[in-house]
Coordinates of C-alpha atoms and ligand atoms in Angstrom, one line a residue:
M1 CA 11.3 -12.7 16.0
S2 CA 9.2 -13.3 19.1
N3 CA 5.7 -14.7 18.8
T4 CA 3.7 -12.1 20.6
I5 CA 0.1 -12.3 21.6
F6 CA -0.7 -9.9 18.8
Q7 CA 1.0 -12.1 16.2
K8 CA -1.2 -14.9 17.4
I9 CA -4.3 -12.7 17.0
I10 CA -3.2 -11.7 13.5
K11 CA -2.8 -15.4 12.6
R12 CA -6.2 -16.2 14.2
E13 CA -4.6 -18.5 16.7
I14 CA -6.3 -16.5 19.4
P15 CA -9.8 -15.0 19.0
S16 CA -10.4 -11.3 19.2
T17 CA -13.0 -8.8 18.1
I18 CA -11.6 -7.3 14.9
L19 CA -12.7 -3.7 14.1
Y20 CA -10.6 -3.2 11.0
E21 CA -8.1 -5.1 8.9
D22 CA -6.0 -4.6 5.7
N23 CA -2.7 -5.9 4.4
D24 CA -0.6 -3.9 6.9
V25 CA -2.7 -3.3 10.0
I26 CA -5.3 -4.9 12.2
A27 CA -7.5 -3.1 14.8
I28 CA -9.1 -5.0 17.6
E29 CA -11.0 -4.3 20.8
D30 CA -8.8 -4.4 23.9
I31 CA -9.6 -7.4 26.1
N32 CA -9.3 -5.2 29.2
P33 CA -10.8 -1.9 28.2
V34 CA -10.0 1.2 30.3
S35 CA -12.8 3.2 28.7
P36 CA -16.1 2.6 26.9
V37 CA -14.1 2.6 23.6
H38 CA -10.7 1.0 23.7
A39 CA -9.2 -0.2 20.5
L40 CA -5.7 -1.3 19.6
I41 CA -4.3 -0.6 16.2
I42 CA -1.5 -3.0 15.4
P43 CA 0.9 -3.3 12.5
K44 CA 1.1 -6.8 11.0
K45 CA 4.8 -6.4 11.0
C46 CA 6.2 -7.0 14.5
I47 CA 8.2 -4.0 15.6
E48 CA 8.9 -4.5 19.3
T49 CA 9.0 -0.9 20.6
L50 CA 8.8 2.6 19.3
N51 CA 12.6 2.6 19.8
D52 CA 12.9 0.1 17.0
L53 CA 11.1 2.2 14.4
S54 CA 13.1 3.3 11.4
E55 CA 12.4 5.6 8.5
K56 CA 11.0 2.7 6.4
D57 CA 8.2 2.3 8.9
A58 CA 7.0 5.9 8.4
T59 CA 4.1 4.8 6.1
I60 CA 2.9 2.1 8.4
V61 CA 2.9 4.4 11.4
A62 CA 1.0 7.1 9.5
K63 CA -1.5 4.4 8.4
M64 CA -2.0 3.4 12.1
I65 CA -2.9 7.0 13.0
L66 CA -5.3 7.3 10.1
V67 CA -7.0 4.0 11.1
A68 CA -7.4 5.4 14.6
K69 CA -9.0 8.5 13.2
N70 CA -11.4 6.5 11.0
L71 CA -12.3 4.2 13.9
A72 CA -13.0 7.2 16.2
K73 CA -15.5 8.4 13.7
E74 CA -17.0 5.0 13.2
L75 CA -17.3 4.4 17.0
K76 CA -18.8 7.9 17.4
I77 CA -16.2 9.4 19.7
D78 CA -14.7 11.8 17.1
Q79 CA -16.7 14.8 18.3
S80 CA -16.7 14.1 22.0
G81 CA -12.9 13.4 21.9
Y82 CA -10.5 10.6 22.4
R83 CA -6.8 9.9 23.0
T84 CA -4.2 7.9 21.1
I85 CA -1.3 6.4 23.0
F86 CA 1.8 4.4 22.3
N87 CA 3.3 3.0 25.5
C88 CA 7.1 2.3 25.3
N89 CA 9.0 0.0 27.6
D90 CA 8.5 -0.5 31.3
D91 CA 8.1 3.1 32.6
G92 CA 5.7 3.8 29.7
G93 CA 3.5 0.9 30.7
Q94 CA 4.2 -1.4 27.7
T95 CA 3.3 -5.0 28.4
V96 CA 3.1 -6.4 24.8
Y97 CA 6.3 -6.0 22.9
H98 CA 4.8 -5.5 19.4
I99 CA 3.9 -1.8 18.9
H100 CA 0.3 -0.9 19.0
L101 CA -1.7 2.4 19.2
H102 CA -4.3 2.6 21.8
L103 CA -7.5 4.5 20.9
I104 CA -9.5 5.3 24.0
G105 CA -12.6 7.4 24.5
G106 CA -16.2 7.4 25.4
R107 CA -15.7 9.2 28.7
K108 CA -13.8 12.2 30.0
L109 CA -10.1 11.3 30.2
N110 CA -7.9 12.7 33.0
W111 CA -4.8 14.7 32.3
P112 CA -2.0 14.2 33.2
P113 CA -2.3 10.4 33.0
G114 CA -1.1 8.4 36.0
Ligands
5GP201 P1 0.4 -2.1 26.5 O1 0.3 -2.3 28.0 O2 1.5 -3.0 25.9 O3 0.5 -0.7 26.0 O4 -1.0 -2.6 25.9 C1 -1.3 -4.0 25.7 C2 -2.7 -4.0 25.6 O5 -3.1 -5.3 25.1 C3 -3.4 -4.0 27.0 O6 -4.4 -2.9 27.0 C4 -4.1 -5.3 27.1 O7 -5.4 -5.2 27.8 C5 -4.2 -5.8 25.7 N1 -4.2 -7.2 25.5 C6 -3.4 -8.1 26.1 N2 -3.6 -9.4 25.7 C7 -4.7 -9.3 24.9 C8 -5.5 -10.3 24.2 O8 -5.2 -11.5 24.2 N3 -6.5 -9.8 23.4 C9 -6.8 -8.5 23.3 N4 -7.8 -8.1 22.5 N5 -6.1 -7.5 24.0 C10 -5.1 -7.9 24.8

């Protein structure tokens, strides 16, 4: 298994601002935010891309979405609105090959995305 930047963050080998953590998931502030709120919800288990998900990962993915929902409320963007995104592979803009859910908000977001 590759040692991604997120695995290093999970193991505290690299510092980050942690917004939430439990046995399965960690949520951190993105180091290069694209909006006033930009969090990353990351499973502790390294799954490289969405293509690598299997049925047994259903619970963890559901948990990631629930964590995003809870963070949106905590960070006070639940009423104004927000977006959740999984990027997959090169055309999808994925740069870290350890799945993560982006939670972005705090400004009006354009659609369609670039
Ligand atoms: P992707 O492009 O793979 O969908 O998203 C990767 C995200 O990870 C990017 O938004 C990038 O800014 C963020 N990121 C990359 N390295 C680090 C890091 O060391 N710390 C934090 N907090 N975020 C990072």
